[in-house]
XYZ file of C-alpha atoms in Angstrom:
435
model
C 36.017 71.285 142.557
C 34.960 74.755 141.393
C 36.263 76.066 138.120
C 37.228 79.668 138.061
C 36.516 82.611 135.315
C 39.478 82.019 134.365
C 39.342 78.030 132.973
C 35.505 78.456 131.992
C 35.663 82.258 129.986
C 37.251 83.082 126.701
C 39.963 85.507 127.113
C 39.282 88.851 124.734
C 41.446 88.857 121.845
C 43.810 91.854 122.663
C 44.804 93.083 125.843
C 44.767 96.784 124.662
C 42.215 98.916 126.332
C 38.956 99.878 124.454
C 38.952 103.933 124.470
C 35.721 104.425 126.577
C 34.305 106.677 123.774
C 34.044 103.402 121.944
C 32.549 101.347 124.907
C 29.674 98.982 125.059
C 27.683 101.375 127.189
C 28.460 104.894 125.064
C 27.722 102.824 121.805
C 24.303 102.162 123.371
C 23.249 105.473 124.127
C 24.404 106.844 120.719
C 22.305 104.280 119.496
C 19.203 105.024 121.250
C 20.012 109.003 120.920
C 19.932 108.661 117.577
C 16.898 106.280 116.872
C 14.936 108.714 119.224
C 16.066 111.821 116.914
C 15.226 109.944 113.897
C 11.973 108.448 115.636
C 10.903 112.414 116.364
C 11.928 113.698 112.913
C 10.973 110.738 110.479
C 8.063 109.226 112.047
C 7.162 106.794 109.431
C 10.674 106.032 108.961
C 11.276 105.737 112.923
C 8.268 103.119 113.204
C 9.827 101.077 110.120
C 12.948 100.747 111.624
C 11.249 98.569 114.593
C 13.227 95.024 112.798
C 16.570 96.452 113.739
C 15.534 95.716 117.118
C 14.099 92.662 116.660
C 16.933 91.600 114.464
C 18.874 91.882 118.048
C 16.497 90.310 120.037
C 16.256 87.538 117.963
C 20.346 86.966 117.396
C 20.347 87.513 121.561
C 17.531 84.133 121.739
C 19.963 81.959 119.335
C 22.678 82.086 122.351
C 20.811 82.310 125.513
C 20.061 78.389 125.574
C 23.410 77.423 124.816
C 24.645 79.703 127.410
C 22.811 78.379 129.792
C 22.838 74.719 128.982
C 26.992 74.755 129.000
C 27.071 76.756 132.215
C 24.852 75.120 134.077
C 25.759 71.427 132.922
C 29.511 72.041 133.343
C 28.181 73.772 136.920
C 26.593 71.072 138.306
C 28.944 68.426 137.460
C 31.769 70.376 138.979
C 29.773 70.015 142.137
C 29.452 66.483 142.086
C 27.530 66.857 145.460
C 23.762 66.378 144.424
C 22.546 67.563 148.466
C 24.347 70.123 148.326
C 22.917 70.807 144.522
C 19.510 70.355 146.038
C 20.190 72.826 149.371
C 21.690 75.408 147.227
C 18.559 75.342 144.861
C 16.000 75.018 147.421
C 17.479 78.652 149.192
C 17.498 80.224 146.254
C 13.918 79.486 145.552
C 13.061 80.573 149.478
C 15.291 83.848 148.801
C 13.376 83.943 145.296
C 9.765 84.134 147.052
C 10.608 86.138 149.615
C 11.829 89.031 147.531
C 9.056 88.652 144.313
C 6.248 88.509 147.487
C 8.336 91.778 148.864
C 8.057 93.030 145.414
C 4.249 92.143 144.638
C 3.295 93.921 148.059
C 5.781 97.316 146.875
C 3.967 97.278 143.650
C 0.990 97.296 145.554
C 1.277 99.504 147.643
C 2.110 102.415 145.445
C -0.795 101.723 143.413
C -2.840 102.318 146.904
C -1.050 105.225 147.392
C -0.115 107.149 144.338
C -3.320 105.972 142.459
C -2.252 106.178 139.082
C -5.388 105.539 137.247
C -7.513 107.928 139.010
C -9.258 110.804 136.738
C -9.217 108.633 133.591
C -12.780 107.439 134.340
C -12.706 104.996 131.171
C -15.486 103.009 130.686
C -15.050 99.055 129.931
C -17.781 99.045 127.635
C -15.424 100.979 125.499
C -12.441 98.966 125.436
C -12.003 96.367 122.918
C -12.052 92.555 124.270
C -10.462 90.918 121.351
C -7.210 91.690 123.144
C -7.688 90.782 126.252
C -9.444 87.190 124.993
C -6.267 86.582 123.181
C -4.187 86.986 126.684
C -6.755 85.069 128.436
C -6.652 82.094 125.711
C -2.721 81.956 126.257
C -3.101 82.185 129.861
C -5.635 79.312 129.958
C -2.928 76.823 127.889
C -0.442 77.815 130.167
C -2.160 76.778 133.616
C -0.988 74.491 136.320
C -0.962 71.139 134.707
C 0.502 72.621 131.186
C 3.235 74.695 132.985
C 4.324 71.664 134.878
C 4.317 69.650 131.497
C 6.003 71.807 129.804
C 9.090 71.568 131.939
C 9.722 68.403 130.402
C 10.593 69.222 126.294
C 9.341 66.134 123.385
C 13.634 65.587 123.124
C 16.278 66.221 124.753
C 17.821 68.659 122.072
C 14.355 70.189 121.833
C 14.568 72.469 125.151
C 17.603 74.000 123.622
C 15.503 74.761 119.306
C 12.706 75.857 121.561
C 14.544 78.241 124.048
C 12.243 77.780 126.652
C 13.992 78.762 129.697
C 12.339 75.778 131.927
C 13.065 73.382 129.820
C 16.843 74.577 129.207
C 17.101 74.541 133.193
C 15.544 70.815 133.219
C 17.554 69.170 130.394
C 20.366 71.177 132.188
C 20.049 69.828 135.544
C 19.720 66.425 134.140
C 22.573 66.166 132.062
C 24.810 68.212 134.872
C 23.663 65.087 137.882
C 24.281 62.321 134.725
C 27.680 63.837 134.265
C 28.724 63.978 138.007
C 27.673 60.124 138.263
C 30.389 59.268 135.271
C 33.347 59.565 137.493
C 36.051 59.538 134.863
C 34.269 58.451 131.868
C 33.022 61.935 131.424
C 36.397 63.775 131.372
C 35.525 63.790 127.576
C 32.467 65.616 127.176
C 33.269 67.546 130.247
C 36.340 69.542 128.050
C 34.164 69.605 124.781
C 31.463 70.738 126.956
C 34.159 73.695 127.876
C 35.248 74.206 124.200
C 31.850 74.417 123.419
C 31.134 76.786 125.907
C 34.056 79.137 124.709
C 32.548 79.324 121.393
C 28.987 80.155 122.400
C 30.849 82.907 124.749
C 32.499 84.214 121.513
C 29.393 84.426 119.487
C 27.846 86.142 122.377
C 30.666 88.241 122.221
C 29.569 89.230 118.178
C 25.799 89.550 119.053
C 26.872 92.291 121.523
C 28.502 93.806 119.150
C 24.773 94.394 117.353
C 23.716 95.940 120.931
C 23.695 99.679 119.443
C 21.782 98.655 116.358
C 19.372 97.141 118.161
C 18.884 100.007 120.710
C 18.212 102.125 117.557
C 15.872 100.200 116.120
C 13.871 99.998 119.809
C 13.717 104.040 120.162
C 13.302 105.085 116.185
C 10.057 102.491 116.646
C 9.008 103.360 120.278
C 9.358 107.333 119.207
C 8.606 107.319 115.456
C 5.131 105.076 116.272
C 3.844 105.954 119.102
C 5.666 109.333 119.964
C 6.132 111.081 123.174
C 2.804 112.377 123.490
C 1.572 108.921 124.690
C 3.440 109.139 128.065
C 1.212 112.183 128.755
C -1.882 110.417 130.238
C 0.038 108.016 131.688
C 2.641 109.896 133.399
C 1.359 109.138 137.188
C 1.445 105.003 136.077
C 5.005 106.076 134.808
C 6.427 107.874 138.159
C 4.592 105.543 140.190
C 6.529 102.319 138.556
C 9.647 103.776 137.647
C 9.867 105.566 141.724
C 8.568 102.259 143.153
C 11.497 100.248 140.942
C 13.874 102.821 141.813
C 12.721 102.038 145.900
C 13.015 98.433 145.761
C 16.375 98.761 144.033
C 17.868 101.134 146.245
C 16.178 100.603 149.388
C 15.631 96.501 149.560
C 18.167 95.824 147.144
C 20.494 97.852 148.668
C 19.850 96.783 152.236
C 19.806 92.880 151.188
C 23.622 93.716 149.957
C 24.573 95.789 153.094
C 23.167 93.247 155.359
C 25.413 90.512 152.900
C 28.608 92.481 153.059
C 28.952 94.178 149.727
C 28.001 97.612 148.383
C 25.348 97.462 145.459
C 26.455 100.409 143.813
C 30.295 98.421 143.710
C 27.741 95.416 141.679
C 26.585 97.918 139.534
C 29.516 99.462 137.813
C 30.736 95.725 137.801
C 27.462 94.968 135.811
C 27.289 98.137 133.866
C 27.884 97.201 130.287
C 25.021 95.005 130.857
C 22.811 97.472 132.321
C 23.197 99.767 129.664
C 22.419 97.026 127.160
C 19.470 96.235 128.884
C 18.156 100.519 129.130
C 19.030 100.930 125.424
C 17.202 97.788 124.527
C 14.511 96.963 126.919
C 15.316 93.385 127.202
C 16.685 91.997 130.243
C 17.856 88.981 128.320
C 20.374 90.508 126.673
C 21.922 90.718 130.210
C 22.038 86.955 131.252
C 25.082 85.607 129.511
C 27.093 89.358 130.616
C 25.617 88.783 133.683
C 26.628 85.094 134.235
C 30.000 85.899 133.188
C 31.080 89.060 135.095
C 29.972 87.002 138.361
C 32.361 84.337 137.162
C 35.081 86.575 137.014
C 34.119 88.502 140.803
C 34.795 85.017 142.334
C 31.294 83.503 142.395
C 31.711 79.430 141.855
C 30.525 78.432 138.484
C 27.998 76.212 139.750
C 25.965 78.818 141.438
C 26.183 81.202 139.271
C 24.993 78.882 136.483
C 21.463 77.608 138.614
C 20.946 80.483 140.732
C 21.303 83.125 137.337
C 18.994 81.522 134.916
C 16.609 80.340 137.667
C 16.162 83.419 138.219
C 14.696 84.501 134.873
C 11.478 82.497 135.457
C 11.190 82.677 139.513
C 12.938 86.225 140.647
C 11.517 88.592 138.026
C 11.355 91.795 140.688
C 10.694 94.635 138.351
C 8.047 92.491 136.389
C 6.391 91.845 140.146
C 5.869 95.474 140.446
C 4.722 95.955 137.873
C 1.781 93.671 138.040
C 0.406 94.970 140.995
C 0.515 98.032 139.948
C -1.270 97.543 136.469
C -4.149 95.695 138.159
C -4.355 98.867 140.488
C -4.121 101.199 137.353
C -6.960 99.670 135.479
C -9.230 99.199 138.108
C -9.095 103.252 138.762
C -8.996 103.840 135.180
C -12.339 102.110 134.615
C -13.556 103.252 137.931
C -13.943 99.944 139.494
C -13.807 99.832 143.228
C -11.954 97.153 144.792
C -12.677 95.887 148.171
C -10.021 95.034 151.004
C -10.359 91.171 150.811
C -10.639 91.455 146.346
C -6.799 93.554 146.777
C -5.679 90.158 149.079
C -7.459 88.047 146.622
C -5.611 89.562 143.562
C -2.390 89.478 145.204
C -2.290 86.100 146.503
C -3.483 84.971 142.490
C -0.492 87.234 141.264
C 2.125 85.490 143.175
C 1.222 82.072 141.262
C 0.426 83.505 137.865
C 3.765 85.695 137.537
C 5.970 82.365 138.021
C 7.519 80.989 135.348
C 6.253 83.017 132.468
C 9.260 85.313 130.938
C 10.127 82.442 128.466
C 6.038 83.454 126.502
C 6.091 86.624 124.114
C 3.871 88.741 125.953
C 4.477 87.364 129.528
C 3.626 90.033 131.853
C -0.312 90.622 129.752
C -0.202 86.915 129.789
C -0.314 86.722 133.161
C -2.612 89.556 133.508
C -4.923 87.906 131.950
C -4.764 85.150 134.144
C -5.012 86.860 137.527
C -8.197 88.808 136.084
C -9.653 85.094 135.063
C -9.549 83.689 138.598
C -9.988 86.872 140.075
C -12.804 88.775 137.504
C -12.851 92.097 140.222
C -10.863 94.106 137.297
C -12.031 94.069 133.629
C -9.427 91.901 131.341
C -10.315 94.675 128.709
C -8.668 97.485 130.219
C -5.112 95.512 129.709
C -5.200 96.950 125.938
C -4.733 100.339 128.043
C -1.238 99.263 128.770
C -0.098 97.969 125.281
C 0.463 101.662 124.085
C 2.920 102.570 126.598
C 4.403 99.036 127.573
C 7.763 100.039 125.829
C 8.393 102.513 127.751
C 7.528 100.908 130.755
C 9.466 97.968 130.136
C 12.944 99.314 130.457
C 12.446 99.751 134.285
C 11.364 96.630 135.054
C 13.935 94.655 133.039
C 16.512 96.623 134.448
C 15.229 95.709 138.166
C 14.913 92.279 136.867
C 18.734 92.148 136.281
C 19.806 94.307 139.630
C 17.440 91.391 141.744
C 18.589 88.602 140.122
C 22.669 89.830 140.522
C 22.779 90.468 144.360
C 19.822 87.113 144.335
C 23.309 85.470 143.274
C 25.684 86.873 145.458
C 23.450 86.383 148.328
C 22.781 82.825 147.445
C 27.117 81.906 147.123
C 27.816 84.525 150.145
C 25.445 81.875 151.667
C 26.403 78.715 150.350
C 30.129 79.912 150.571
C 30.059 79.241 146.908
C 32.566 82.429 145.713
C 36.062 83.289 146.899
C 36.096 86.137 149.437
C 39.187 87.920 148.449
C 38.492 87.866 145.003
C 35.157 89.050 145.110
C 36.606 92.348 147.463
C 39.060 92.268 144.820
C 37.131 93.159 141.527
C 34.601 95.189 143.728
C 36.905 97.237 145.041
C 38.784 97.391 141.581
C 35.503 98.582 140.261
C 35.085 100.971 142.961
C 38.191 102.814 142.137
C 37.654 102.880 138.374
């Protein structure tokens, strides 16, 4: 049994039609306009502004886990098929690690090309370590045998205080399988589960609301602290990423959703409230329970939306994959180090184990920077405090590519699985379309 949008979503309020000078998206940009205005004219004032942004990031993290845990839960007990549970999670993780590999080798492959870092000719000597020991030290707690424990939380109700995204998935998983095994005893906690769910839904609902605010707060501290200056050296790393992003979105992106029988640019305006979130905040978070539910409503089956989605936060992170690649690139030409053919395979081969499951850690993609450079010590760890400067501005591309993978990830995954209804997913794509 599937259970559509309709049963699982909280209907808005009003049916009256929001003017679209008053839309989600607009609101953002104003936001953002105006934080970068105030960010160029009151400097001081810009970079004391940066809690506004927090404020929304942290509001965001107090509904992601519930999100996820009543989706998922309610998903895989609607299922009630724990082979099929098992196939449909074991092709998303082959569909997962054959696009982040895809990604890796993109990311790569500009940096060979474009060479970013060339002309900088920093020396490592210079750089200070203190950094870069820090990432390390977080990157050694978080190695094999610690990432594996730390799937499993103290409690059960500790995944969801923590917010760890593993965990959430774990606890998830195992309460969805308990509550398939039930039969009727869990009819119960199967429609508080779905009340439950409705509120969390509604209080994301009034955190989104706090979008714009928080998109101010990002730009008046991104503009008013660092200013626009800083892009200046760094404008090659800039095209290079934002181009290669822009590539893998539109070119493998694109061709994975031709070659699956929808149009990416339909997905997008379906997803573009979220998107917009995402560029004026630089979080792609604040996408996942917009994202979970707009899939819902296109025809997907709750039950992959709600593994497939959030598994894809910690094993699918595209934009954050080329990214890495390309930093290591960028700081071994900045510090002049030369790389040899079989060092390149040896980074990129250590990058494809120490980019999974990290987005949950503050800091994740110097994190596991730090940890390729450890096992692989070609590249000095020192030159990552030559990316902390300009990271913010960086980060909006790759959390936006994040969000574009892991959407069509989904749709490929149910187009697959025959998990979504056909007509209804032409439907609201095509609705979209004409809008």
């Amino acid at each position: 049994m599937t259970t559509t949008a309709e049963e699982s979503l909280p209907e808005p309020a009003s049916g009256r039609r929001t003017p679209r000078w008053r839309s989600l998206p607009v609101l953002v940009l104003v936001g953002a306009a105006a934080g970068a205005l105030t960010g160029a004219a009151f400097p001081s004032v810009g970079a004391a502004l940066g809690p506004l942004a927090d404020l929304f990031v942290r509001l965001l993290h107090l509904v992601v886990a519930p999100v996820v845990f009543c989706t998922l839960t309610l998903g895989i007990a609607d299922l009630r098929d724990g082979r099929r549970v098992g196939r449909l999670g074991g092709g998303a993780l082959v569909y997962f690690e054959a696009m982040s590999t895809l990604a890796l080798i993109l990311g790569l492959a500009a940096g060979l090309l474009v060479r970013p870092g060339e002309g900088l000719h920093i020396h490592a000597a210079t750089l200070d370590p203190t950094l870069a020991r820090e990432f390390a030290a977080k990157a050694q707690a978080t190695g094999p045998e610690a990432f594996l424990l730390g799937i499993i939380p103290d409690t059960l109700v500790g995944a969801l205080a923590q917010g760890g995204m593993l965990q959430v998935l774990f606890v998830s998983l195992l309460s969805g399988f308990a509550l398939s095994r039930m039969g009727e005893k869990a009819a119960p906690m199967l429609r508080g589960l779905r009340h439950l769910q409705d509120l969390i839904f509604q209080l994301v609902t009034m955190v989104m609301r706090v979008a714009p605010v928080g998109a101010f707060g990002a730009m008046a501290l991104v503009v008013g602290k660092y200013g626009v200056g800083v892009l200046v050296p760094f404008l090659w790393l800039a095209g290079a990423m934002y181009g290669t992003q822009a590539l893998f979105v539109l070119g493998v992106c694109g061709a994975v959703a031709r070659a699956s029988g929808f149009s990416l640019f339909a997905l997008l305006r379906l997803l573009k409230e979220e998107l917009f979130v995402v560029l004026g905040t630089a979080c792609s978070e604040s996408a996942l329970p917009g994202t979970m539910r707009r899939l819902e409503e296109a025809g997907l089956s709750k039950g992959v939306v709600s593994l497939v989605v959030p598994a894809g936060y910690s094993f699918n992170l595209d934009g954050t994959n080329i990214y890495m690649t390309l930093a290591i690139l960028f700081i071994a030409q900045a510090t002049d180090t030369a790389l040899s053919t079989g060092q390149i395979v040896a980074l990129l081969a250590t990058a494809m184990l120490t980019t999974r499951g990290m987005p949950g850690i503050p800091g994740s993609v110097f994190i596991a920077l730090a940890a390729t450079f450890a096992i692989v010590p070609a590249v000095p760890a020192a030159g990552i405090a030559l990316l902390l400067g300009v990271d913010r501005f960086l980060n909006t591309g790759r959390s936006l590519t994040n969000v574009i993978g892991n959407a069509v990830g989904a749709v490929v995954v149910a187009r697959w699985d025959k998990g979504y209804d056909p007509a209804r997913f032409a439907e609201v794509l095509g609705a979209r379309r004409a809008t």
